[in-house]
Short mmCIF file of C-alpha atoms in Angstrom, two decimals:
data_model
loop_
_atom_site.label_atom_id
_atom_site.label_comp_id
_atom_site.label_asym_id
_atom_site.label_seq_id
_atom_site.Cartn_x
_atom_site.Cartn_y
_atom_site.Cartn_z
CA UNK A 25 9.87 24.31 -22.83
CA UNK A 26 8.83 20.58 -22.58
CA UNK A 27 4.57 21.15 -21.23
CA UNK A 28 2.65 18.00 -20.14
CA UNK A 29 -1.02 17.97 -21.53
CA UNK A 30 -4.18 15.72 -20.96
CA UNK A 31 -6.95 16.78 -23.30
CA UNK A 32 -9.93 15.06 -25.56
CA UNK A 33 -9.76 14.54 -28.77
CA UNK A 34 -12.83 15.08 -31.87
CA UNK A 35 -13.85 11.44 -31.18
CA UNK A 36 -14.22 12.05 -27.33
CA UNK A 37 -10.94 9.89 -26.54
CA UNK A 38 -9.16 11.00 -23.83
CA UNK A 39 -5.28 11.87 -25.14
CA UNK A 40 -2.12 13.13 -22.84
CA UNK A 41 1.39 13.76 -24.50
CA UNK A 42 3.95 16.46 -24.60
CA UNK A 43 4.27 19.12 -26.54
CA UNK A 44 7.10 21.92 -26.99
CA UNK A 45 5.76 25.51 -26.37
CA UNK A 46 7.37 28.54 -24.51
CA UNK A 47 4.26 28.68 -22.70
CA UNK A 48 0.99 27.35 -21.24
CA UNK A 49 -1.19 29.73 -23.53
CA UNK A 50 0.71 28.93 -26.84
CA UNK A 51 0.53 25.36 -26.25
CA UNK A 52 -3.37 25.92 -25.56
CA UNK A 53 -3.26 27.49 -29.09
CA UNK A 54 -1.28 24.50 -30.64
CA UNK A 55 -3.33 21.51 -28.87
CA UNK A 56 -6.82 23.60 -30.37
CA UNK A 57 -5.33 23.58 -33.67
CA UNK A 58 -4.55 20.02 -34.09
CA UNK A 59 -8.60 19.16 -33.04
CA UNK A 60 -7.51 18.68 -28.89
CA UNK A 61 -9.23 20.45 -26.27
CA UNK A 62 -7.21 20.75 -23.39
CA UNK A 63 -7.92 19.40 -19.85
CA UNK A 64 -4.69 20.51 -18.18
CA UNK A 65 -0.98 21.62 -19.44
CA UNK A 66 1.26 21.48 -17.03
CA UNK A 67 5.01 21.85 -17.05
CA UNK A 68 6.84 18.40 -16.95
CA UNK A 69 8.61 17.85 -13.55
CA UNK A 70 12.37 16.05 -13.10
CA UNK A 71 11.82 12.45 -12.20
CA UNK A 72 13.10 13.29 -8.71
CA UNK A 73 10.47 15.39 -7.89
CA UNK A 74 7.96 13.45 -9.27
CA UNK A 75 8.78 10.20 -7.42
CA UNK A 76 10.20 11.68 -4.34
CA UNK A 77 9.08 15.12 -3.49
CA UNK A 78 5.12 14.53 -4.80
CA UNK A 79 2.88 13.37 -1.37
CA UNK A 80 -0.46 11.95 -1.67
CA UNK A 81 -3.82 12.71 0.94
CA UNK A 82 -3.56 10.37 3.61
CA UNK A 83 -5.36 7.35 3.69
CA UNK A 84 -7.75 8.99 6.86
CA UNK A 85 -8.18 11.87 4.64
CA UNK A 86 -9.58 10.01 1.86
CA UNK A 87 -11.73 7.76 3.58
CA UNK A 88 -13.51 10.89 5.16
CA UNK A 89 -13.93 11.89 1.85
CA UNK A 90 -15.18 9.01 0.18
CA UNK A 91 -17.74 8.41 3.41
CA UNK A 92 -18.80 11.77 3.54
CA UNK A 93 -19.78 11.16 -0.60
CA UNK A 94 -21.12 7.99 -0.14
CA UNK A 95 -23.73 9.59 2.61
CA UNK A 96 -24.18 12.72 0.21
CA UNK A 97 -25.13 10.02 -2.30
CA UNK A 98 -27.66 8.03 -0.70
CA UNK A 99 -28.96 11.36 0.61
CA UNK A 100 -30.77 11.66 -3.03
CA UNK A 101 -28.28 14.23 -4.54
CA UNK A 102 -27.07 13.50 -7.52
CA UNK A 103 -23.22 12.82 -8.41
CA UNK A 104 -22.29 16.31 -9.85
CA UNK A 105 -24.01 17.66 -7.34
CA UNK A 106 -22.53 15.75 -5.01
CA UNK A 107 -19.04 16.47 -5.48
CA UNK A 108 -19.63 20.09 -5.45
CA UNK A 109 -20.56 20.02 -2.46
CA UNK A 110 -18.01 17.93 -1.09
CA UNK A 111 -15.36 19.53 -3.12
CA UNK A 112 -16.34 22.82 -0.30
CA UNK A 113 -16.50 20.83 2.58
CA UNK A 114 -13.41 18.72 2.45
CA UNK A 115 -10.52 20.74 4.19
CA UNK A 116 -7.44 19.13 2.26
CA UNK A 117 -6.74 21.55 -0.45
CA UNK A 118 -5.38 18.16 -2.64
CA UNK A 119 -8.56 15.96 -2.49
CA UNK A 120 -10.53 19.41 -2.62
CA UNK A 121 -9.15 20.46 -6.26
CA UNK A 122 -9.28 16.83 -6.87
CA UNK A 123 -12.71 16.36 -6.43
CA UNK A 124 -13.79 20.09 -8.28
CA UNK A 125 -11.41 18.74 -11.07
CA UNK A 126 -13.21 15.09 -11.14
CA UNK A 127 -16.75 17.28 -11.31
CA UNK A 128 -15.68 19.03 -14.06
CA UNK A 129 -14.27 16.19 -15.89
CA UNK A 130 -17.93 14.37 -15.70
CA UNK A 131 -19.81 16.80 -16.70
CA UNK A 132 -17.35 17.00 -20.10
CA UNK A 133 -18.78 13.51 -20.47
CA UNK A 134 -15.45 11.58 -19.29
CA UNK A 135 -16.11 8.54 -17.69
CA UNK A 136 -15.97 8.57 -13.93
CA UNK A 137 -13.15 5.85 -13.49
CA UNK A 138 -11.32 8.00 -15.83
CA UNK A 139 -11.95 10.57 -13.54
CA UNK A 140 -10.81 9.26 -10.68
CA UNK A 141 -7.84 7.90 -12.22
CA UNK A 142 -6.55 11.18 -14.26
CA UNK A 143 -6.63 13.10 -9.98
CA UNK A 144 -4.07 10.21 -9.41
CA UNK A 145 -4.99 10.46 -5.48
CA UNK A 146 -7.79 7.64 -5.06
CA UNK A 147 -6.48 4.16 -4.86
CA UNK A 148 -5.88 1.75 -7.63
CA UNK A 149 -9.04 -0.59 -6.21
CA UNK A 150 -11.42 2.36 -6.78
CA UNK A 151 -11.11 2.87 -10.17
CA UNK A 152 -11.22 -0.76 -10.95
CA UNK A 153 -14.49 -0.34 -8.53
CA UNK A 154 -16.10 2.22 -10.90
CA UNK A 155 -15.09 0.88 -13.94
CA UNK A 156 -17.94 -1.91 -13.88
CA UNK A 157 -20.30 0.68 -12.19
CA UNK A 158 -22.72 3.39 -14.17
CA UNK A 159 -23.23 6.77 -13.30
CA UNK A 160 -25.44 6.99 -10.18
CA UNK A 161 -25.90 3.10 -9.48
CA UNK A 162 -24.93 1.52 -6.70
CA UNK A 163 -22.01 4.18 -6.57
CA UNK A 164 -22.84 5.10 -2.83
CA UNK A 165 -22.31 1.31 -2.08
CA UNK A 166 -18.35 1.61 -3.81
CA UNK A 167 -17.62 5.09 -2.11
CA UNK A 168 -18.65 3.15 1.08
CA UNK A 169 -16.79 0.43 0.80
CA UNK A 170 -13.49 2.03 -0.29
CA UNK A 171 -14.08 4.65 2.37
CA UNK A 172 -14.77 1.76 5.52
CA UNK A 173 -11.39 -0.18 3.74
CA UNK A 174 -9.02 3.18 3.72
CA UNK A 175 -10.42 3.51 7.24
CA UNK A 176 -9.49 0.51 8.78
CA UNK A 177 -6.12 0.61 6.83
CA UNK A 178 -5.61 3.64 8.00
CA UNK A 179 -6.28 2.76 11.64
CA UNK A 180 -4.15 -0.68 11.63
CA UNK A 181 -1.18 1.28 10.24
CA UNK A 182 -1.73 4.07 13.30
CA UNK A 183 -2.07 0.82 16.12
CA UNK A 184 0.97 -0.60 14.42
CA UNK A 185 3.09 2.54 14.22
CA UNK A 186 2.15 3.59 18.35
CA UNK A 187 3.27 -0.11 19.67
CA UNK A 188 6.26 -0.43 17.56
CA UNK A 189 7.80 3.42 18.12
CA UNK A 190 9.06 2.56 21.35
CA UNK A 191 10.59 -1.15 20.54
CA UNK A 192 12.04 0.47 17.36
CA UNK A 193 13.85 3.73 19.19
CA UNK A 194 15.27 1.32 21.75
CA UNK A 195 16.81 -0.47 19.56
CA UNK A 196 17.94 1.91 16.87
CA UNK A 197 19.41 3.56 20.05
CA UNK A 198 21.01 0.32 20.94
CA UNK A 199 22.35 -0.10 17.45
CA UNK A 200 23.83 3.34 16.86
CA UNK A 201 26.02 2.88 20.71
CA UNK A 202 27.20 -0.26 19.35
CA UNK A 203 28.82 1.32 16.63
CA UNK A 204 30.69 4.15 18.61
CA UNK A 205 31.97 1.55 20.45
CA UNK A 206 33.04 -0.75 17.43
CA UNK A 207 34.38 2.35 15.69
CA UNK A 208 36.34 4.44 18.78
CA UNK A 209 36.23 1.84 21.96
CA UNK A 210 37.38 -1.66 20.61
CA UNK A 211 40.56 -0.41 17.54
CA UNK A 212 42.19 1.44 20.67
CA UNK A 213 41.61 -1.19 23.39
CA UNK A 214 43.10 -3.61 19.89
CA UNK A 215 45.88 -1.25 19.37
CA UNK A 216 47.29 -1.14 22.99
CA UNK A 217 46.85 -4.99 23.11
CA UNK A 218 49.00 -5.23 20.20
CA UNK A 219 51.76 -2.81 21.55
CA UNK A 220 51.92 -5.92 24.43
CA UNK A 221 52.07 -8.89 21.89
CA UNK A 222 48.82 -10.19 22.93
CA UNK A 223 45.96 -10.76 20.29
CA UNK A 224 42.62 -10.16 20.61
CA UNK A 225 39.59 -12.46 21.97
CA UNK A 226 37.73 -14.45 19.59
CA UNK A 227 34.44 -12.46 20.18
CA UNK A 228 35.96 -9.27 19.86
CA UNK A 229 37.32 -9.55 16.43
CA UNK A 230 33.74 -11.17 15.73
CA UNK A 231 32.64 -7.49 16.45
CA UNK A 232 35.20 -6.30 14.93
CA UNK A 233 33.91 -8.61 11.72
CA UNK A 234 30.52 -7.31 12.31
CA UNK A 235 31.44 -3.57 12.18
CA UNK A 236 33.11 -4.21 9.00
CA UNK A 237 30.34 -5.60 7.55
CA UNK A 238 27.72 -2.83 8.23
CA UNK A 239 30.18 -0.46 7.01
CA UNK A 240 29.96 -1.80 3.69
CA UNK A 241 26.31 -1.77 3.88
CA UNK A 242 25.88 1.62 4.62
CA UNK A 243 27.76 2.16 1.06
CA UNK A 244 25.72 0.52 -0.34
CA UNK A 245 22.68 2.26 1.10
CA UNK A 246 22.19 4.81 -2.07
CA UNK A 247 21.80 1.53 -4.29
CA UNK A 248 19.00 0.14 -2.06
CA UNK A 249 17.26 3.63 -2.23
CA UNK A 250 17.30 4.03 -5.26
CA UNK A 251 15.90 0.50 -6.04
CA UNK A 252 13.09 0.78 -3.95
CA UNK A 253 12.11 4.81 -6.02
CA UNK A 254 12.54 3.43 -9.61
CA UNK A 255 12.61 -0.73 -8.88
CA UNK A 256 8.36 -0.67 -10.21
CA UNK A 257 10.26 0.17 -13.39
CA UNK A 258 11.87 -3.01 -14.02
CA UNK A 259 9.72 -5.27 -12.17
CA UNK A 260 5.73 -6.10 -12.88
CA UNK A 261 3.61 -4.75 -10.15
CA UNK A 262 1.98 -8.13 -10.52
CA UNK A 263 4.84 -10.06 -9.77
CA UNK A 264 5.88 -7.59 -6.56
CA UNK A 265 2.37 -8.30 -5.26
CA UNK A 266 2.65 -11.97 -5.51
CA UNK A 267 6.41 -11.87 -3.92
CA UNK A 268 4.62 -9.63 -1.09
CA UNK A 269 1.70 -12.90 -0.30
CA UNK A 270 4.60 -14.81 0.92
CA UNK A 271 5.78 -11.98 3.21
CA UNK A 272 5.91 -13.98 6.89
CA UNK A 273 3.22 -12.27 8.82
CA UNK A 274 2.63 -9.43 6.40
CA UNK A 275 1.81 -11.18 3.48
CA UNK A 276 -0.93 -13.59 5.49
CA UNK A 277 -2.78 -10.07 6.36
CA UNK A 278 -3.25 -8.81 3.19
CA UNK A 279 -4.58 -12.07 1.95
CA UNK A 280 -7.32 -11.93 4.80
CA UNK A 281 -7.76 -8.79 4.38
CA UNK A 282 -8.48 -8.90 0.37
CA UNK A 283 -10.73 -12.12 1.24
CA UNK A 284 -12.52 -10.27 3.40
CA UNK A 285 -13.14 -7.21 1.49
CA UNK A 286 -13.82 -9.58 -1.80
CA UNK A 287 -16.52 -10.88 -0.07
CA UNK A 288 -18.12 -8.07 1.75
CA UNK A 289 -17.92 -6.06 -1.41
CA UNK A 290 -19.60 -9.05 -3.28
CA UNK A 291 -22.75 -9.30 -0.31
CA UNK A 292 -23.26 -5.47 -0.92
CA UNK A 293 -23.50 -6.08 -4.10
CA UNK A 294 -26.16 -8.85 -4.75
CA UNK A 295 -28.12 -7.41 -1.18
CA UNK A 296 -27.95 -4.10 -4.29
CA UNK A 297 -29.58 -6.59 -6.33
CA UNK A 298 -26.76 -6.33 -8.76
CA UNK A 299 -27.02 -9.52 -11.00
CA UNK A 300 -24.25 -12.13 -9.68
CA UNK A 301 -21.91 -11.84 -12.67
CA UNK A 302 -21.52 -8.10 -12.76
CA UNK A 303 -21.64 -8.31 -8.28
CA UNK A 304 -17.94 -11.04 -9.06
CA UNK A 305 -16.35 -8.14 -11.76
CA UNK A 306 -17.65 -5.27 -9.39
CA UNK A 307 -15.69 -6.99 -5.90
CA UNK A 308 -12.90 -8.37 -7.89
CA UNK A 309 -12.37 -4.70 -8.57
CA UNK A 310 -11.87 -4.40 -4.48
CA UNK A 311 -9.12 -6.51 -3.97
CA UNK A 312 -5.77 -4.38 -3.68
CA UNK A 313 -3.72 -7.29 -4.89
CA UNK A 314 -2.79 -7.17 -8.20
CA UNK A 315 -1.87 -10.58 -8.46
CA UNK A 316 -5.02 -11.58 -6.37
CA UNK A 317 -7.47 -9.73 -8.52
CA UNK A 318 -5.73 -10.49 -12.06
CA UNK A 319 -6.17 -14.48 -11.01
CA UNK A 320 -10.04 -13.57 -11.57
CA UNK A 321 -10.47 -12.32 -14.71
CA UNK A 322 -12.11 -14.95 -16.40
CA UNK A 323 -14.70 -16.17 -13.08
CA UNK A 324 -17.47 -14.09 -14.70
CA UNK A 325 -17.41 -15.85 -18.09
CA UNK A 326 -16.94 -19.84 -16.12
CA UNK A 327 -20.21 -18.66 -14.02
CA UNK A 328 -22.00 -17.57 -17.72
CA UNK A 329 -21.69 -21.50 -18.33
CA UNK A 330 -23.70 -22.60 -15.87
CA UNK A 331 -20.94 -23.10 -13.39
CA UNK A 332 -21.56 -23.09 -9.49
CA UNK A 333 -19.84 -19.84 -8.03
CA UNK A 334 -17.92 -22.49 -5.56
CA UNK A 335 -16.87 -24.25 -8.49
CA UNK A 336 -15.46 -21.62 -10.53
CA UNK A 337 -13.91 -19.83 -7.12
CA UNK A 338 -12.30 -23.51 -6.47
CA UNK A 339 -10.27 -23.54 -9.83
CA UNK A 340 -8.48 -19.91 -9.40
CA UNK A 341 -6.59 -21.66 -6.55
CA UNK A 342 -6.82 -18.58 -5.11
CA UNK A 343 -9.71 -19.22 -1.99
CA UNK A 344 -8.67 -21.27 0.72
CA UNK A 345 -11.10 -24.26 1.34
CA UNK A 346 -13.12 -22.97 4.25
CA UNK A 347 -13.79 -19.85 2.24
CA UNK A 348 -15.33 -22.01 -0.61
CA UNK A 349 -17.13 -24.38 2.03
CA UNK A 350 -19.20 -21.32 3.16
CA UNK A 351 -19.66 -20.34 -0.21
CA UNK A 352 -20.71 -23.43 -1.64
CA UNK A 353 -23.34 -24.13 1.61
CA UNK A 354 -24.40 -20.75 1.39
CA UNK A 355 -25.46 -21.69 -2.81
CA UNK A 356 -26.98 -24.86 -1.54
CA UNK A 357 -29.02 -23.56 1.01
CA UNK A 358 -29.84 -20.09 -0.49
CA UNK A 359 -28.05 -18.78 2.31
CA UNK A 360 -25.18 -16.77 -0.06
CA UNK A 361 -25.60 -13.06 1.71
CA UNK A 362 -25.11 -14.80 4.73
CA UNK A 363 -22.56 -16.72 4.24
CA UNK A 364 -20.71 -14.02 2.62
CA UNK A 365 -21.30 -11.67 5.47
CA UNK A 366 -19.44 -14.62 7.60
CA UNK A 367 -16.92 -14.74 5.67
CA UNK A 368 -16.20 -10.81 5.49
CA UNK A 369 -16.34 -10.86 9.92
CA UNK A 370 -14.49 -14.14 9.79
CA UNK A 371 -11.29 -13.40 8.07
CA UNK A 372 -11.23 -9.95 9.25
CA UNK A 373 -11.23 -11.16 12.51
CA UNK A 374 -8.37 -13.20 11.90
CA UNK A 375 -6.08 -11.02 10.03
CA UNK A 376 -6.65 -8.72 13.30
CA UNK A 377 -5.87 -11.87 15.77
CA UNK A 378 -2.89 -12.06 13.72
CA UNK A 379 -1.72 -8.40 13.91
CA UNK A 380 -2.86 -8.07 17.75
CA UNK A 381 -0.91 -11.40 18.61
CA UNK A 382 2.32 -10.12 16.46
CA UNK A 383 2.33 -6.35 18.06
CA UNK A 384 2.16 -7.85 21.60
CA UNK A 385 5.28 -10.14 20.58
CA UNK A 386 7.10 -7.38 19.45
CA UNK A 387 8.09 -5.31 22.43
CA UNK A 388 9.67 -9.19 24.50
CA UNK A 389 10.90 -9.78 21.19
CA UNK A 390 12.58 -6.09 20.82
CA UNK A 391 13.81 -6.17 24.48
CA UNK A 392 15.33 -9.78 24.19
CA UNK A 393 17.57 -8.65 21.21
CA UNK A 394 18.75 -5.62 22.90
CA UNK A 395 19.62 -7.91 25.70
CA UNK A 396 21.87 -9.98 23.54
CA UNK A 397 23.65 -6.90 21.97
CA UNK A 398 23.85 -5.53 24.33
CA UNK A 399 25.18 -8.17 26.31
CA UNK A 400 27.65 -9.35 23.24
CA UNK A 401 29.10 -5.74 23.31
CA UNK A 402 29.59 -5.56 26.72
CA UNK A 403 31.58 -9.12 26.56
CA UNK A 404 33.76 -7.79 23.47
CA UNK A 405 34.84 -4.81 24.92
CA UNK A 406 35.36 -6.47 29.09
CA UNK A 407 37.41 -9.16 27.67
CA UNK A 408 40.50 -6.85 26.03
CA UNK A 409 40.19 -5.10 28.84
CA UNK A 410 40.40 -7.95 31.36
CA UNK A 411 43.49 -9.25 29.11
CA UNK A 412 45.55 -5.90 29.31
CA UNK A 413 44.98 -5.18 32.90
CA UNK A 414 46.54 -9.04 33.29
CA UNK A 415 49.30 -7.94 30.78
CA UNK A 416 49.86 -4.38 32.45
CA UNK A 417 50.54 -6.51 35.75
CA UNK A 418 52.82 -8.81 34.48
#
């Protein structure tokens, strides 16, 4: 039996592999023998179930979590401490074991990023987070900000999903009556036009076209589900990130919103007193975009050279120009926290305007395209009919 294992090694590296046992204990034994001390052996799972059956905490859920650790943090406990305690109080049994497991993992000596990463529950941004963050500094600052971001993900995707449900029933509803009548109605008002030598209206065989057309899709609806399970296999997460900026209305968001957090994580950070260089690796760690935050790897070594923080921000191409106005008066005047904290409410505010302005949109925009279905269907189907009864007469 193929077992899954994640253990440390005699140097204090963390190691994960497979090994062949017939059981958990005897490959317990085995990993001990060859100088490993096991973390966890688990049994390795098909690839269906671990892409397609395995669910993750909800993004509500582990914002509670991550606030509620944040406050226990800046309460005065310490982190160990910490997580026990929130490991009891948290009523998900996932992020509960996950947190108990990240506890015990620290006090082995593992580094927390590590930590958090080896749960595989907390976001990718967090562990970048910790990774330029010791143990016990500034860490209530990161647990708040992930926590506030989750949060306000997590309550854009619920405004979202409550205005579009009813647009998007309509006109699935709409969508599914048009094809009974494409596939029952319209070949037997065709065939008893046919019996009378008459052909059909243009627009009818263009819904006749139409239905063809989807039928094909829908074969080919297995190959577009399993691209989107297994298509992170073939293509970089980097470059899906980048393709995903240039989204129409989508991709705009979640550049304001990764401007926004970049810079609110980066006036926590110096108002922290964190020194300016490690405050850029620290908030470069919050942005969710891979392609965003992997365009900033070298600003920390330009600013070393004596480089304004405008200046180096300028070159990634990344920043529009009004974000690296404010920074650069904000440098000049010795204004930077406040500047920053514009920034933050600035393009927050906008990528808000923009999802507000597109939600009201949708429902005219859902109703008009019903309207011409439904109205294009109703044409299609009239028209034979019209053209038989006039054949039926004669």
């Amino acid at each position: 039996m193929a077992l899954l294992y994640t253990g440390i090694d005699r140097q204090g590296n963390i190691r994960k592999g497979k090994i062949e046992a017939p059981d958990q204990s005897t490959a317990y034994r085995l990993l001990v023998s060859q100088g490993i001390k096991p973390i966890k052996i688990e049994k390795e799972k098909s690839i269906w179930s671990r892409e397609l059956i395995k669910r993750k905490p909800s993004d509500e859920d582990l914002s509670f979590a991550l606030l509620q650790l944040s406050l226990l943090l800046s309460s005065g406990l310490n982190l160990t401490k910490a997580l026990e305690m929130l490991a009891h109080q948290v009523e998900d049994k996932k992020i509960s074991s996950a947190i108990a497991s990240i506890k015990e993992a620290i006090e082995r000596g593992e580094p927390l990023h590590l930590a958090f990463k080896r749960v595989e529950i907390f976001p990718e941004f967090l562990v970048e987070m910790l990774k330029t963050a010791e143990r016990g500094e500034n860490l209530e600052e990161i647990f708040a900000i992930a926590g506030n971001f989750l949060q306000r993900i997590s309550d854009i995707r619920s405004r979202i999903f409550s205005s579009l449900t009813y647009p998007a029933f309509v006109i699935v509803l709409s969508i599914l009556s048009v094809l009974v009548v494409v596939k029952f109605v319209v070949p037997k008002i065709a065939t008893v036009l046919a019996s009378f030598g008459k052909d059909l209206p243009l627009i009818t065989k263009v819904l006749l076209f139409i239905s063809k057309i989807i039928g094909y899709l829908f074969y080919l609806l297995p190959a577009f589900v399993v691209l989107m399970v297994f298509g992170k296999r073939f293509v970089r997460k980097e470059k899906l990130h980048e393709i995903s900026l240039k989204i129409p209305v989508f991709g705009k968001v979640f550049y304001y919103f990764n401007l926004s957090r970049f810079a609110g994580s980066l006036r926590m950070s110096i108002a922290s007193g964190i020194p300016l260089t490690k405050a850029l690796s620290l908030s470069r760690g919050s942005i969710t975009n891979s392609y965003m935050r992997n365009s900033l790897n070298n600003i920390e070594e330009e600013l070393a050279k004596g480089k304004s923080l405008s200046e180096v921000l300028t070159r990634t191409d990344l920043f529009p120009p009004l974000f690296v106005n404010l920074i650069s008066t904000g440098e000049k005047s010795g204004e930077l926290e406040r500047m920053l904290s514009l920034i933050e409410e600035l393009y927050d505010r906008e990528a808000m305007r923009t999802i507000s302005f597109w939600i009201r949109f949708a429902e005219p925009l859902s109703m008009l395209i019903i309207g011409i279905i439904v109205a294009f269907v109703v044409f299609s189907v009239i028209l034979p009919i019209t053209e038989l009864s006039a054949g039926i007469k004669r």
